[in-house]
Amino acid sequence: MSEKDLQKEGLLTACKTIQALKGTVECLQINLSQERDNNEGLNLTIESLRNENNELQEKVFQLEAELQAAKDEEKEEKTATPSSEVVEELEKKLGFYCKDLKKLDEKNLTAEDSETLYNILAYTFKTLKKAGLKL
């Protein structure tokens, strides 16, 4: 073979190689485009999930706040209304003093009556404080 034939054959081989590489590049570009589309879809899914997560967290915070408010309200009700046992105990302890108080004539109080009245009030407040009333 002559040098020209070798050059021609070399050029034909180079041309075929270039064509093969062009096909490979086109295939890689298509694959790259598909991967970019897939990534874009995944990014949209991620964004959607983040938004949903934020909404759910907001709902959780609202529910926790409502639950805490309900607990606080329940606690307030428990402390605001004494149990029947406490009421009965207070009636037993204070009933006698209430009778003594009713016996006093508020228009004609003596020094002794004033002392009795003071003792009744002191005992009443002490008993209420022991029962849990905050004074």
CSV table of C-alpha atoms in Angstrom, one decimal:
chain,number,residue,atom,x,y,z
A,1,MET,CA,0.0,0.0,0.0
A,2,SER,CA,1.1,3.4,-0.8
A,3,GLU,CA,1.4,6.3,1.6
A,4,LYS,CA,-1.6,8.0,0.1
A,5,ASP,CA,-3.7,4.9,0.7
A,6,LEU,CA,-2.5,4.7,4.2
A,7,GLN,CA,-3.4,8.3,4.8
A,8,LYS,CA,-6.8,7.8,3.2
A,9,GLU,CA,-7.4,4.7,5.3
A,10,GLY,CA,-6.3,6.6,8.4
A,11,LEU,CA,-8.7,9.5,7.6
A,12,LEU,CA,-11.6,7.0,7.0
A,13,THR,CA,-10.9,5.4,10.4
A,14,ALA,CA,-10.7,8.8,12.0
A,15,CYS,CA,-13.9,9.8,10.4
A,16,LYS,CA,-15.6,6.6,11.6
A,17,THR,CA,-14.2,7.2,15.1
A,18,ILE,CA,-15.5,10.8,15.1
A,19,GLN,CA,-19.0,9.6,14.0
A,20,ALA,CA,-19.0,7.0,16.8
A,21,LEU,CA,-17.9,9.6,19.3
A,22,LYS,CA,-20.6,12.0,18.1
A,23,GLY,CA,-23.2,9.2,18.6
A,24,THR,CA,-21.8,8.6,22.1
A,25,VAL,CA,-22.0,12.3,22.8
A,26,GLU,CA,-25.6,12.5,21.6
A,27,CYS,CA,-26.5,9.5,23.8
A,28,LEU,CA,-24.8,11.0,26.8
A,29,GLN,CA,-26.6,14.4,26.2
A,30,ILE,CA,-29.9,12.5,26.1
A,31,ASN,CA,-29.0,10.7,29.3
A,32,LEU,CA,-27.9,13.9,30.9
A,33,SER,CA,-31.2,15.6,29.9
A,34,GLN,CA,-33.2,12.7,31.3
A,35,GLU,CA,-31.3,12.9,34.6
A,36,ARG,CA,-31.9,16.7,34.8
A,37,ASP,CA,-35.6,16.1,34.3
A,38,ASN,CA,-35.5,13.4,37.0
A,39,ASN,CA,-33.6,15.8,39.3
A,40,GLU,CA,-36.1,18.5,38.6
A,41,GLY,CA,-39.0,16.2,39.5
A,42,LEU,CA,-37.2,15.1,42.7
A,43,ASN,CA,-36.6,18.7,43.6
A,44,LEU,CA,-40.4,19.5,43.1
A,45,THR,CA,-41.2,16.4,45.3
A,46,ILE,CA,-38.8,17.6,48.0
A,47,GLU,CA,-40.3,21.1,48.0
A,48,SER,CA,-43.8,19.6,48.2
A,49,LEU,CA,-42.8,17.4,51.1
A,50,ARG,CA,-41.1,20.3,52.9
A,51,ASN,CA,-44.3,22.4,52.5
A,52,GLU,CA,-46.4,19.5,53.8
A,53,ASN,CA,-44.0,19.0,56.7
A,54,ASN,CA,-44.2,22.6,57.6
A,55,GLU,CA,-48.0,22.5,57.6
A,56,LEU,CA,-48.0,19.4,59.7
A,57,GLN,CA,-45.6,20.9,62.2
A,58,GLU,CA,-47.8,24.0,62.4
A,59,LYS,CA,-50.8,21.7,63.1
A,60,VAL,CA,-48.8,19.9,65.8
A,61,PHE,CA,-47.9,23.2,67.5
A,62,GLN,CA,-51.5,24.3,67.4
A,63,LEU,CA,-52.7,21.0,68.8
A,64,GLU,CA,-50.1,21.1,71.6
A,65,ALA,CA,-51.1,24.7,72.4
A,66,GLU,CA,-54.8,23.6,72.6
A,67,LEU,CA,-53.9,20.6,74.7
A,68,GLN,CA,-51.9,22.7,77.1
A,69,ALA,CA,-54.7,25.2,77.3
A,70,ALA,CA,-57.2,22.4,78.1
A,71,LYS,CA,-54.8,21.1,80.7
A,72,ASP,CA,-54.4,24.5,82.3
A,73,GLU,CA,-58.2,25.0,82.2
A,74,GLU,CA,-58.8,21.6,83.8
A,75,LYS,CA,-56.2,22.4,86.4
A,76,GLU,CA,-57.9,25.7,87.1
A,77,GLU,CA,-61.2,24.0,87.5
A,78,LYS,CA,-59.8,21.5,89.9
A,79,THR,CA,-58.3,24.2,92.1
A,80,ALA,CA,-61.3,26.5,91.7
A,81,THR,CA,-63.9,23.9,92.8
A,82,PRO,CA,-63.2,22.1,96.1
A,83,SER,CA,-64.0,18.5,96.3
A,84,SER,CA,-67.1,17.5,98.3
A,85,GLU,CA,-64.8,16.0,101.0
A,86,VAL,CA,-63.0,19.3,101.5
A,87,VAL,CA,-66.4,21.1,101.7
A,88,GLU,CA,-67.7,18.6,104.3
A,89,GLU,CA,-64.5,19.0,106.3
A,90,LEU,CA,-64.7,22.8,106.2
A,91,GLU,CA,-68.4,22.6,107.3
A,92,LYS,CA,-67.4,20.5,110.3
A,93,LYS,CA,-64.6,22.7,111.3
A,94,LEU,CA,-66.3,26.1,110.7
A,95,GLY,CA,-69.9,25.3,111.4
A,96,PHE,CA,-69.5,25.7,115.2
A,97,TYR,CA,-67.9,29.1,114.7
A,98,CYS,CA,-70.6,30.2,112.3
A,99,LYS,CA,-73.1,29.6,115.0
A,100,ASP,CA,-71.1,31.6,117.5
A,101,LEU,CA,-70.9,34.4,114.9
A,102,LYS,CA,-74.7,34.4,114.5
A,103,LYS,CA,-75.2,34.7,118.2
A,104,LEU,CA,-73.3,38.1,118.3
A,105,ASP,CA,-75.4,41.2,118.2
A,106,GLU,CA,-73.5,43.4,115.7
A,107,LYS,CA,-75.1,46.6,117.1
A,108,ASN,CA,-74.0,46.0,120.7
A,109,LEU,CA,-70.5,44.5,120.4
A,110,THR,CA,-68.6,44.3,123.6
A,111,ALA,CA,-64.8,44.0,124.0
A,112,GLU,CA,-65.3,40.3,124.6
A,113,ASP,CA,-67.4,40.0,121.5
A,114,SER,CA,-64.7,41.7,119.5
A,115,GLU,CA,-62.1,39.3,120.8
A,116,THR,CA,-64.4,36.3,119.9
A,117,LEU,CA,-65.0,37.8,116.5
A,118,TYR,CA,-61.3,38.2,115.9
A,119,ASN,CA,-60.6,34.6,117.0
A,120,ILE,CA,-63.4,33.3,114.7
A,121,LEU,CA,-61.9,35.1,111.7
A,122,ALA,CA,-58.4,34.0,112.5
A,123,TYR,CA,-59.4,30.4,112.8
A,124,THR,CA,-61.5,30.6,109.7
A,125,PHE,CA,-58.7,31.9,107.5
A,126,LYS,CA,-56.2,29.5,109.0
A,127,THR,CA,-58.6,26.6,108.2
A,128,LEU,CA,-59.2,27.9,104.7
A,129,LYS,CA,-55.4,28.2,104.1
A,130,LYS,CA,-54.9,24.6,105.3
A,131,ALA,CA,-57.6,23.5,102.9
A,132,GLY,CA,-55.6,24.9,100.0
A,133,LEU,CA,-57.1,28.4,99.5
A,134,LYS,CA,-54.4,30.9,98.6
A,135,LEU,CA,-54.7,34.0,100.7
